[in-house]
């Protein structure tokens, strides 16, 4: 098990290259199950979550190889329709194989994901949507057992615009008979990228990028290749790393169009941002103004950036309120930041951050991916040395974050430890 040892106080400078989107590749990999054959995906981040999906693929009989951020996939010989608990418990995105398995083979057995570190995360909308398409669903021994003959297009309204439910239903509907409408669909960039990939495979999807998707079923799809979009959450995290350390850095290979809410909030906090086609330069010369945020579905402020914003506001000279509307319990980072001296009060789903108090280095423990990133940001500005334990959480979603931060001038080491 690894930990990070960080000595805070360094300013950052230079450029950092943003990797491909974790949530992008985790949606596109399952889509390759919809047509037998070979695929090449470029700009694939080398992440623990991608390894987990690759292991699940291996169990299903799918050959999958990742070399230098290029992934080769061969879905010719799928031999199993089961996603076991051991994979789904590690990563909820494993649930994404349900839609393609039902769509192409009319059968699947996929473990229910259960809760996660920050509370319940239901999958009722995924199941309701698949049922409406004609899938017979039962829950047995913690597994979803899905059976269907030919799926039939229908109208599906999502109570909330769930990313995962939109992706799963869309992947099932592309091979259904007739037309499926998904209303109140998610419009996150990773869902738009998935829809575009499916169209490249021969699917007929209209309204891409809007919350009303019309999917005209086709008889078959064909393999294709794709370049994974840049990771907007990694980009946002590095922008905050620049801002919190009052530095000037450039984020390269990103898509600023996917980052509008974060850019707007950083500007409100007093940062200067120069935005180009695929890069952003951020300059921060003083502590931020306190800026409230409320998380929302895209293009609102992402829940996946909430914990990093909490850390950033610790540097402000004032009080900021950060409200979480997507996952109201997603505040596991708060008690750990408090151990570094942070003054944060919780009021229901709002963190009230009293900024301006110097943080001091401490041993802290990550318990989820983005929360761990917030601890790392806190450590960058803390006095003295911090240790962040359980960095496997960070490794799930940030490709070599320690190397990237070091290259920008941070004092950070990855160290093996028995203590966790
Ligand atoms: C995806 C992202 C995750 C991000 C989240 C919200 C991936 C692999 N993960 O997760 O990083 O934090 O979007 O942007 O892309 N809900 C239901 N019933 C359902 C499904 C969801 O009530 O069947 C609710 C959830 O409790 C939550 C909201 O819908 O309040 C959004 O969840 P959803 O968009 O489904 O998140 P994920 O797809 O799991």
Short mmCIF file of C-alpha atoms and ligand atoms in Angstrom, two decimals:
data_model
loop_
_atom_site.label_atom_id
_atom_site.label_comp_id
_atom_site.label_asym_id
_atom_site.label_seq_id
_atom_site.Cartn_x
_atom_site.Cartn_y
_atom_site.Cartn_z
CA UNK A 1 0.00 0.00 0.00
CA UNK A 2 1.31 3.50 -0.85
CA UNK A 3 1.06 6.84 0.91
CA UNK A 4 1.96 10.36 -0.16
CA UNK A 5 4.36 12.44 1.91
CA UNK A 6 3.95 16.14 1.17
CA UNK A 7 5.77 19.16 2.53
CA UNK A 8 3.50 22.13 2.01
CA UNK A 9 4.32 25.68 1.02
CA UNK A 10 5.84 25.35 -2.46
CA UNK A 11 4.52 27.47 -5.28
CA UNK A 12 3.84 25.65 -8.54
CA UNK A 13 4.95 26.64 -12.01
CA UNK A 14 4.98 25.28 -15.55
CA UNK A 15 2.51 23.08 -17.41
CA UNK A 16 0.66 19.88 -16.79
CA UNK A 17 -0.91 17.59 -19.38
CA UNK A 18 -4.42 16.39 -18.60
CA UNK A 19 -5.18 12.70 -19.17
CA UNK A 20 -8.20 11.11 -20.81
CA UNK A 21 -11.45 11.13 -18.85
CA UNK A 22 -11.93 8.30 -16.38
CA UNK A 23 -15.71 8.53 -16.63
CA UNK A 24 -15.40 8.76 -20.42
CA UNK A 25 -13.47 5.53 -20.92
CA UNK A 26 -15.52 3.67 -18.29
CA UNK A 27 -18.66 4.32 -20.38
CA UNK A 28 -17.08 3.63 -23.76
CA UNK A 29 -15.40 0.33 -22.81
CA UNK A 30 -18.77 -1.41 -22.09
CA UNK A 31 -20.20 -0.01 -25.34
CA UNK A 32 -17.66 -2.10 -27.28
CA UNK A 33 -19.58 -5.19 -26.11
CA UNK A 34 -22.43 -4.21 -28.45
CA UNK A 35 -20.63 -5.40 -31.60
CA UNK A 36 -18.11 -8.25 -31.90
CA UNK A 37 -14.68 -7.29 -33.19
CA UNK A 38 -11.63 -5.18 -32.43
CA UNK A 39 -11.42 -1.60 -31.22
CA UNK A 40 -8.60 0.83 -30.48
CA UNK A 41 -9.16 3.57 -27.93
CA UNK A 42 -6.63 6.42 -27.67
CA UNK A 43 -5.92 8.77 -24.74
CA UNK A 44 -6.97 6.10 -22.23
CA UNK A 45 -5.79 7.00 -18.71
CA UNK A 46 -3.82 4.31 -16.90
CA UNK A 47 -5.95 4.19 -13.74
CA UNK A 48 -7.04 1.63 -11.17
CA UNK A 49 -10.66 1.97 -12.29
CA UNK A 50 -9.63 1.19 -15.86
CA UNK A 51 -7.77 -1.90 -14.60
CA UNK A 52 -10.91 -2.96 -12.72
CA UNK A 53 -13.00 -2.71 -15.89
CA UNK A 54 -10.26 -4.62 -17.78
CA UNK A 55 -10.38 -7.42 -15.16
CA UNK A 56 -14.14 -7.60 -15.50
CA UNK A 57 -13.71 -7.74 -19.29
CA UNK A 58 -11.25 -10.61 -18.86
CA UNK A 59 -13.89 -12.54 -16.86
CA UNK A 60 -16.43 -11.92 -19.62
CA UNK A 61 -14.01 -13.29 -22.24
CA UNK A 62 -13.04 -9.91 -23.68
CA UNK A 63 -9.40 -9.39 -24.54
CA UNK A 64 -8.18 -5.97 -23.46
CA UNK A 65 -4.67 -4.47 -23.43
CA UNK A 66 -3.50 -1.02 -22.38
CA UNK A 67 -0.10 0.19 -23.60
CA UNK A 68 1.06 3.82 -23.57
CA UNK A 69 -2.49 5.11 -23.15
CA UNK A 70 -3.71 3.14 -26.15
CA UNK A 71 -6.23 0.41 -25.44
CA UNK A 72 -6.86 -2.53 -27.73
CA UNK A 73 -10.13 -4.41 -27.15
CA UNK A 74 -11.36 -7.60 -28.79
CA UNK A 75 -15.00 -8.44 -28.06
CA UNK A 76 -15.24 -11.34 -30.53
CA UNK A 77 -15.59 -14.12 -27.96
CA UNK A 78 -17.77 -12.95 -25.09
CA UNK A 79 -18.35 -16.10 -23.04
CA UNK A 80 -19.97 -14.91 -19.83
CA UNK A 81 -22.83 -12.58 -18.97
CA UNK A 82 -21.97 -12.12 -15.32
CA UNK A 83 -20.38 -9.17 -13.52
CA UNK A 84 -19.40 -10.54 -10.11
CA UNK A 85 -19.56 -8.64 -6.81
CA UNK A 86 -15.75 -8.58 -6.49
CA UNK A 87 -15.55 -6.13 -9.43
CA UNK A 88 -18.74 -4.12 -8.87
CA UNK A 89 -17.93 -3.49 -5.18
CA UNK A 90 -14.58 -2.00 -6.23
CA UNK A 91 -16.12 0.25 -8.83
CA UNK A 92 -19.75 1.14 -9.43
CA UNK A 93 -19.11 1.88 -13.11
CA UNK A 94 -18.93 -1.93 -13.58
CA UNK A 95 -22.73 -1.71 -13.53
CA UNK A 96 -22.43 -0.19 -17.01
CA UNK A 97 -22.08 -3.69 -18.53
CA UNK A 98 -25.76 -4.39 -17.75
CA UNK A 99 -27.23 -2.34 -20.62
CA UNK A 100 -24.95 -3.71 -23.36
CA UNK A 101 -25.33 -7.34 -22.17
CA UNK A 102 -29.13 -7.08 -22.18
CA UNK A 103 -29.14 -5.15 -25.48
CA UNK A 104 -26.98 -7.64 -27.35
CA UNK A 105 -27.48 -11.00 -25.62
CA UNK A 106 -30.81 -10.56 -23.81
CA UNK A 107 -29.30 -11.80 -20.57
CA UNK A 108 -27.12 -10.56 -17.75
CA UNK A 109 -26.30 -11.21 -14.12
CA UNK A 110 -24.74 -8.14 -12.55
CA UNK A 111 -24.02 -7.59 -8.87
CA UNK A 112 -25.92 -4.73 -7.25
CA UNK A 113 -23.42 -2.02 -6.33
CA UNK A 114 -24.83 -1.19 -2.88
CA UNK A 115 -23.84 2.03 -1.11
CA UNK A 116 -20.54 3.80 -1.28
CA UNK A 117 -18.27 5.77 1.07
CA UNK A 118 -20.56 8.79 0.81
CA UNK A 119 -23.98 7.23 1.19
CA UNK A 120 -26.62 5.43 -0.82
CA UNK A 121 -26.33 5.40 -4.60
CA UNK A 122 -29.42 3.70 -5.99
CA UNK A 123 -29.72 2.11 -9.44
CA UNK A 124 -33.53 2.09 -9.58
CA UNK A 125 -33.62 4.32 -12.66
CA UNK A 126 -31.31 1.98 -14.58
CA UNK A 127 -33.58 -0.97 -13.76
CA UNK A 128 -36.87 0.84 -14.42
CA UNK A 129 -35.62 1.97 -17.82
CA UNK A 130 -34.48 -1.52 -18.83
CA UNK A 131 -37.79 -2.98 -17.61
CA UNK A 132 -39.68 -0.48 -19.74
CA UNK A 133 -37.69 -1.68 -22.75
CA UNK A 134 -39.02 -5.19 -22.07
CA UNK A 135 -36.38 -6.68 -19.77
CA UNK A 136 -37.56 -9.03 -17.04
CA UNK A 137 -35.61 -8.14 -13.91
CA UNK A 138 -35.32 -9.98 -10.62
CA UNK A 139 -32.99 -9.51 -7.67
CA UNK A 140 -31.47 -12.72 -6.35
CA UNK A 141 -28.66 -13.02 -3.82
CA UNK A 142 -27.52 -9.43 -4.33
CA UNK A 143 -27.50 -9.78 -8.10
CA UNK A 144 -29.66 -8.26 -10.82
CA UNK A 145 -30.81 -11.06 -13.08
CA UNK A 146 -31.96 -9.63 -16.40
CA UNK A 147 -33.65 -11.55 -19.21
CA UNK A 148 -35.16 -10.27 -22.43
CA UNK A 149 -36.16 -11.39 -25.87
CA UNK A 150 -36.00 -8.53 -28.36
CA UNK A 151 -36.08 -5.16 -26.57
CA UNK A 152 -38.82 -2.86 -27.82
CA UNK A 153 -38.37 0.93 -28.09
CA UNK A 154 -40.40 3.00 -25.64
CA UNK A 155 -40.56 6.35 -23.84
CA UNK A 156 -38.49 6.61 -20.67
CA UNK A 157 -38.55 9.64 -18.41
CA UNK A 158 -35.80 9.80 -15.80
CA UNK A 159 -36.89 11.30 -12.47
CA UNK A 160 -33.39 12.70 -12.13
CA UNK A 161 -30.90 13.06 -15.01
CA UNK A 162 -28.68 10.18 -13.89
CA UNK A 163 -25.43 9.77 -15.80
CA UNK A 164 -25.25 6.01 -15.29
CA UNK A 165 -28.93 5.36 -16.03
CA UNK A 166 -28.78 7.42 -19.23
CA UNK A 167 -25.70 5.50 -20.37
CA UNK A 168 -27.05 2.06 -19.50
CA UNK A 169 -30.47 2.66 -21.09
CA UNK A 170 -28.94 4.22 -24.20
CA UNK A 171 -26.61 1.23 -24.67
CA UNK A 172 -29.53 -1.18 -24.34
CA UNK A 173 -31.81 0.83 -26.65
CA UNK A 174 -29.46 1.11 -29.65
CA UNK A 175 -30.22 -2.51 -30.65
CA UNK A 176 -33.94 -2.44 -29.68
CA UNK A 177 -36.77 -2.71 -32.19
CA UNK A 178 -38.23 0.75 -32.82
CA UNK A 179 -37.60 4.11 -31.26
CA UNK A 180 -36.73 4.90 -27.65
CA UNK A 181 -37.05 8.37 -26.19
CA UNK A 182 -35.11 9.19 -23.03
CA UNK A 183 -36.32 12.43 -21.51
CA UNK A 184 -34.54 14.29 -18.71
CA UNK A 185 -31.41 12.48 -19.89
CA UNK A 186 -28.01 13.41 -18.46
CA UNK A 187 -26.01 15.82 -20.62
CA UNK A 188 -22.62 15.34 -18.98
CA UNK A 189 -19.81 15.47 -21.60
CA UNK A 190 -19.00 11.79 -20.98
CA UNK A 191 -22.57 10.82 -21.94
CA UNK A 192 -22.39 12.96 -25.06
CA UNK A 193 -19.07 11.28 -25.91
CA UNK A 194 -20.67 7.85 -25.38
CA UNK A 195 -23.56 8.75 -27.69
CA UNK A 196 -21.13 9.96 -30.39
CA UNK A 197 -19.16 6.71 -30.06
CA UNK A 198 -22.34 4.66 -30.46
CA UNK A 199 -23.20 6.66 -33.58
CA UNK A 200 -19.72 5.86 -34.96
CA UNK A 201 -20.60 2.20 -34.33
CA UNK A 202 -23.70 2.62 -36.51
CA UNK A 203 -26.33 3.59 -33.92
CA UNK A 204 -28.99 6.15 -34.73
CA UNK A 205 -29.21 8.68 -31.90
CA UNK A 206 -30.72 12.13 -32.27
CA UNK A 207 -30.64 15.03 -29.81
CA UNK A 208 -27.10 14.25 -28.65
CA UNK A 209 -25.97 16.83 -26.09
CA UNK A 210 -29.58 17.62 -25.12
CA UNK A 211 -31.75 16.12 -22.40
CA UNK A 212 -34.10 14.53 -24.92
CA UNK A 213 -32.47 11.60 -26.68
CA UNK A 214 -34.20 9.78 -29.51
CA UNK A 215 -32.72 6.39 -30.29
CA UNK A 216 -33.84 4.53 -33.38
CA UNK A 217 -32.89 0.89 -32.92
CA UNK A 218 -30.71 -0.78 -35.57
CA UNK A 219 -30.17 -4.49 -36.30
CA UNK A 220 -26.45 -4.46 -35.73
CA UNK A 221 -23.49 -2.26 -34.93
CA UNK A 222 -19.85 -2.45 -36.00
CA UNK A 223 -16.52 -1.87 -34.23
CA UNK A 224 -14.77 1.49 -34.50
CA UNK A 225 -11.94 3.47 -32.88
CA UNK A 226 -12.15 6.47 -30.59
CA UNK A 227 -10.12 9.10 -28.76
CA UNK A 228 -11.21 9.56 -25.14
CA UNK A 229 -12.12 13.16 -24.20
CA UNK A 230 -9.97 14.99 -21.62
CA UNK A 231 -10.77 14.54 -17.95
CA UNK A 232 -12.58 17.71 -16.83
CA UNK A 233 -12.34 16.79 -13.15
CA UNK A 234 -8.57 16.24 -13.29
CA UNK A 235 -8.31 19.58 -15.12
CA UNK A 236 -10.44 21.30 -12.47
CA UNK A 237 -8.37 19.76 -9.67
CA UNK A 238 -5.12 21.06 -11.19
CA UNK A 239 -6.66 24.52 -11.70
CA UNK A 240 -7.40 24.55 -7.97
CA UNK A 241 -3.88 23.29 -7.21
CA UNK A 242 -2.59 26.38 -9.04
CA UNK A 243 -5.08 28.67 -7.32
CA UNK A 244 -4.63 27.37 -3.78
CA UNK A 245 -0.82 27.69 -3.97
CA UNK A 246 -1.12 31.21 -5.47
CA UNK A 247 0.81 30.16 -8.54
CA UNK A 248 0.79 30.55 -12.30
CA UNK A 249 0.41 27.25 -14.16
CA UNK A 250 -0.94 26.01 -17.48
CA UNK A 251 -3.32 23.09 -17.88
CA UNK A 252 -2.82 21.51 -21.30
CA UNK A 253 -4.89 19.02 -23.39
CA UNK A 254 -8.13 19.99 -21.68
CA UNK A 255 -11.49 21.06 -23.05
CA UNK A 256 -12.30 24.47 -21.48
CA UNK A 257 -15.84 24.22 -22.82
CA UNK A 258 -16.45 21.39 -20.30
CA UNK A 259 -15.09 23.52 -17.44
CA UNK A 260 -17.23 26.65 -17.66
CA UNK A 261 -18.72 26.42 -14.14
CA UNK A 262 -15.30 25.88 -12.56
CA UNK A 263 -13.68 28.67 -14.60
CA UNK A 264 -16.48 31.08 -13.61
CA UNK A 265 -16.09 30.27 -9.91
CA UNK A 266 -12.29 30.61 -10.01
CA UNK A 267 -12.68 34.03 -11.67
CA UNK A 268 -15.18 35.03 -9.00
CA UNK A 269 -12.58 34.03 -6.40
CA UNK A 270 -10.13 36.47 -8.02
CA UNK A 271 -7.98 34.20 -10.21
CA UNK A 272 -6.96 35.32 -13.67
CA UNK A 273 -7.63 32.74 -16.36
CA UNK A 274 -6.46 32.83 -19.94
CA UNK A 275 -8.54 30.34 -21.87
CA UNK A 276 -7.38 28.90 -25.21
CA UNK A 277 -8.84 26.10 -27.38
CA UNK A 278 -7.28 23.25 -25.44
CA UNK A 279 -5.39 24.88 -22.59
CA UNK A 280 -5.96 27.24 -19.69
CA UNK A 281 -3.41 29.37 -17.88
CA UNK A 282 -4.34 30.25 -14.32
CA UNK A 283 -2.67 32.99 -12.28
CA UNK A 284 -3.45 33.51 -8.62
CA UNK A 285 -1.57 36.22 -6.76
CA UNK A 286 -3.46 36.42 -3.51
CA UNK A 287 -5.80 34.35 -1.33
CA UNK A 288 -9.23 33.81 -2.90
CA UNK A 289 -12.35 35.75 -2.08
CA UNK A 290 -14.86 33.49 -0.34
CA UNK A 291 -17.14 32.04 -3.03
CA UNK A 292 -20.17 29.85 -2.34
CA UNK A 293 -20.93 26.91 -4.62
CA UNK A 294 -23.86 24.56 -4.97
CA UNK A 295 -23.32 21.37 -6.89
CA UNK A 296 -25.64 20.60 -9.79
CA UNK A 297 -25.86 18.41 -12.85
CA UNK A 298 -23.86 19.53 -15.89
CA UNK A 299 -23.25 22.31 -16.83
CA UNK A 300 -23.56 23.23 -13.15
CA UNK A 301 -20.73 22.97 -10.64
CA UNK A 302 -19.82 19.24 -10.54
CA UNK A 303 -20.22 17.19 -7.37
CA UNK A 304 -16.86 15.65 -8.31
CA UNK A 305 -15.26 19.08 -7.64
CA UNK A 306 -17.06 19.83 -4.37
CA UNK A 307 -14.41 18.49 -1.98
CA UNK A 308 -11.60 20.29 -3.84
CA UNK A 309 -13.56 23.56 -3.54
CA UNK A 310 -13.96 23.01 0.21
CA UNK A 311 -10.15 22.71 0.45
CA UNK A 312 -9.64 25.80 -1.72
CA UNK A 313 -11.94 27.96 0.40
CA UNK A 314 -9.79 27.19 3.47
CA UNK A 315 -7.35 29.67 1.92
CA UNK A 316 -9.93 32.48 1.61
CA UNK A 317 -10.27 35.37 4.02
CA UNK A 318 -13.90 34.84 4.81
CA UNK A 319 -16.74 32.38 5.04
CA UNK A 320 -17.87 30.23 2.10
CA UNK A 321 -20.84 27.87 1.92
CA UNK A 322 -20.50 24.75 -0.19
CA UNK A 323 -23.78 22.91 -0.71
CA UNK A 324 -23.95 19.37 -2.08
CA UNK A 325 -27.21 18.58 -3.84
CA UNK A 326 -26.27 15.43 -5.80
CA UNK A 327 -24.86 13.31 -2.96
CA UNK A 328 -25.84 15.09 0.30
CA UNK A 329 -23.51 12.93 2.44
CA UNK A 330 -20.40 13.40 0.33
CA UNK A 331 -18.31 15.12 3.03
CA UNK A 332 -15.90 12.43 4.27
CA UNK A 333 -13.01 14.83 3.60
CA UNK A 334 -14.27 17.35 6.17
CA UNK A 335 -13.18 15.56 9.40
CA UNK A 336 -9.78 14.81 7.86
CA UNK A 337 -9.29 18.45 6.81
CA UNK A 338 -10.30 19.41 10.37
CA UNK A 339 -7.43 17.25 11.61
CA UNK A 340 -5.16 19.60 9.64
CA UNK A 341 -6.68 22.55 11.52
CA UNK A 342 -9.46 23.47 9.08
CA UNK A 343 -12.45 25.34 10.52
CA UNK A 344 -15.48 23.84 8.86
CA UNK A 345 -19.00 23.48 10.25
CA UNK A 346 -21.56 21.16 8.73
CA UNK A 347 -25.19 22.17 8.43
CA UNK A 348 -27.16 19.43 6.68
CA UNK A 349 -25.68 19.19 3.19
CA UNK A 350 -23.73 22.44 3.45
CA UNK A 351 -20.13 22.83 4.57
CA UNK A 352 -19.53 26.26 6.06
CA UNK A 353 -15.85 26.95 5.56
CA UNK A 354 -14.17 29.59 7.73
CA UNK A 355 -11.09 30.41 5.70
CA UNK A 356 -7.85 32.15 6.56
CA UNK A 357 -6.63 29.84 9.32
CA UNK A 358 -3.24 28.27 8.56
CA UNK A 359 -3.37 24.50 8.11
CA UNK A 360 -0.75 22.33 9.73
CA UNK A 361 0.62 19.10 8.30
CA UNK A 362 -0.93 15.90 9.65
CA UNK A 363 -1.41 12.24 8.87
CA UNK A 364 -4.77 11.97 7.14
CA UNK A 365 -6.65 9.18 5.47
CA UNK A 366 -8.54 9.28 2.20
CA UNK A 367 -11.80 7.37 2.00
CA UNK A 368 -12.93 8.27 -1.50
CA UNK A 369 -11.42 9.51 -4.73
CA UNK A 370 -12.27 13.22 -4.80
CA UNK A 371 -12.14 13.60 -1.02
CA UNK A 372 -8.54 12.33 -1.16
CA UNK A 373 -7.76 14.97 -3.79
CA UNK A 374 -9.05 17.60 -1.33
CA UNK A 375 -6.64 16.31 1.34
CA UNK A 376 -3.81 16.56 -1.16
CA UNK A 377 -4.74 20.18 -1.92
CA UNK A 378 -4.85 20.93 1.82
CA UNK A 379 -1.41 19.34 2.25
CA UNK A 380 0.03 21.58 -0.49
CA UNK A 381 -0.67 24.68 1.65
CA UNK A 382 -0.20 23.21 5.13
CA UNK A 383 2.77 24.13 7.32
CA UNK A 384 5.16 21.19 7.57
CA UNK A 385 4.75 17.60 6.50
CA UNK A 386 1.54 15.72 5.77
CA UNK A 387 0.98 12.10 5.00
CA UNK A 388 -2.00 10.95 2.97
CA UNK A 389 -2.84 7.30 3.53
CA UNK A 390 -4.83 5.00 1.24
CA UNK A 391 -3.78 6.72 -1.97
CA UNK A 392 -5.30 3.86 -3.90
CA UNK A 393 -8.41 6.02 -3.83
CA UNK A 394 -6.56 8.79 -5.71
CA UNK A 395 -5.03 6.24 -8.08
CA UNK A 396 -8.55 5.19 -9.08
CA UNK A 397 -9.05 8.47 -10.92
CA UNK A 398 -5.86 10.55 -11.25
CA UNK A 399 -3.10 9.26 -13.51
CA UNK A 400 0.28 9.73 -11.75
CA UNK A 401 -0.92 12.78 -9.82
CA UNK A 402 2.22 12.71 -7.65
CA UNK A 403 4.52 12.87 -10.71
CA UNK A 404 2.45 15.63 -12.28
CA UNK A 405 2.48 17.72 -9.09
CA UNK A 406 6.20 17.14 -8.59
CA UNK A 407 6.88 18.27 -12.12
CA UNK A 408 5.00 21.49 -11.26
CA UNK A 409 7.26 22.01 -8.24
CA UNK A 410 5.34 20.41 -5.35
CA UNK A 411 7.31 18.58 -2.67
CA UNK A 412 5.59 15.19 -2.83
CA UNK A 413 6.82 11.61 -2.59
CA UNK A 414 5.03 8.30 -3.01
CA UNK A 415 6.20 5.95 -0.27
CA UNK A 416 5.33 2.33 0.41
CA UNK A 417 3.82 1.73 3.84
CA UNK A 418 2.48 -1.11 5.93
CA UNK A 419 0.34 1.31 7.91
CA UNK A 420 -3.14 1.87 6.54
C1 LIG B 1 -21.51 9.49 -12.32
C2 LIG B 1 -20.02 9.60 -12.23
C3 LIG B 1 -19.62 10.16 -10.86
C4 LIG B 1 -20.35 11.47 -10.59
C5 LIG B 1 -21.85 11.32 -10.80
C6 LIG B 1 -22.60 12.64 -10.71
C7 LIG B 1 -19.24 7.79 -13.65
C8 LIG B 1 -18.59 6.46 -13.74
N1 LIG B 1 -19.43 8.28 -12.42
O1 LIG B 1 -21.93 8.57 -11.32
O2 LIG B 1 -18.20 10.39 -10.88
O3 LIG B 1 -20.11 11.87 -9.26
O4 LIG B 1 -22.10 10.77 -12.11
O5 LIG B 1 -22.12 13.52 -11.64
O6 LIG B 1 -19.55 8.40 -14.65
N2 LIG B 1 -29.84 8.30 -8.82
C9 LIG B 1 -31.02 7.70 -8.46
N3 LIG B 1 -31.35 6.51 -9.05
C10 LIG B 1 -30.57 5.90 -9.98
C11 LIG B 1 -29.35 6.53 -10.34
C12 LIG B 1 -29.02 7.72 -9.74
O7 LIG B 1 -31.75 8.22 -7.64
O8 LIG B 1 -30.93 4.84 -10.48
C13 LIG B 1 -29.46 9.59 -8.21
C14 LIG B 1 -28.19 9.47 -7.33
O9 LIG B 1 -28.49 9.07 -6.02
C15 LIG B 1 -27.65 10.88 -7.40
C16 LIG B 1 -28.05 11.35 -8.80
O10 LIG B 1 -29.07 10.46 -9.24
O11 LIG B 1 -28.28 11.70 -6.46
C17 LIG B 1 -26.93 11.36 -9.80
O12 LIG B 1 -26.34 10.07 -9.88
P1 LIG B 1 -25.75 9.52 -11.25
O13 LIG B 1 -25.73 10.63 -12.25
O14 LIG B 1 -26.47 8.28 -11.60
O15 LIG B 1 -24.25 9.15 -10.86
P2 LIG B 1 -23.40 7.94 -11.38
O16 LIG B 1 -23.74 7.64 -12.79
O17 LIG B 1 -23.42 6.83 -10.38
#
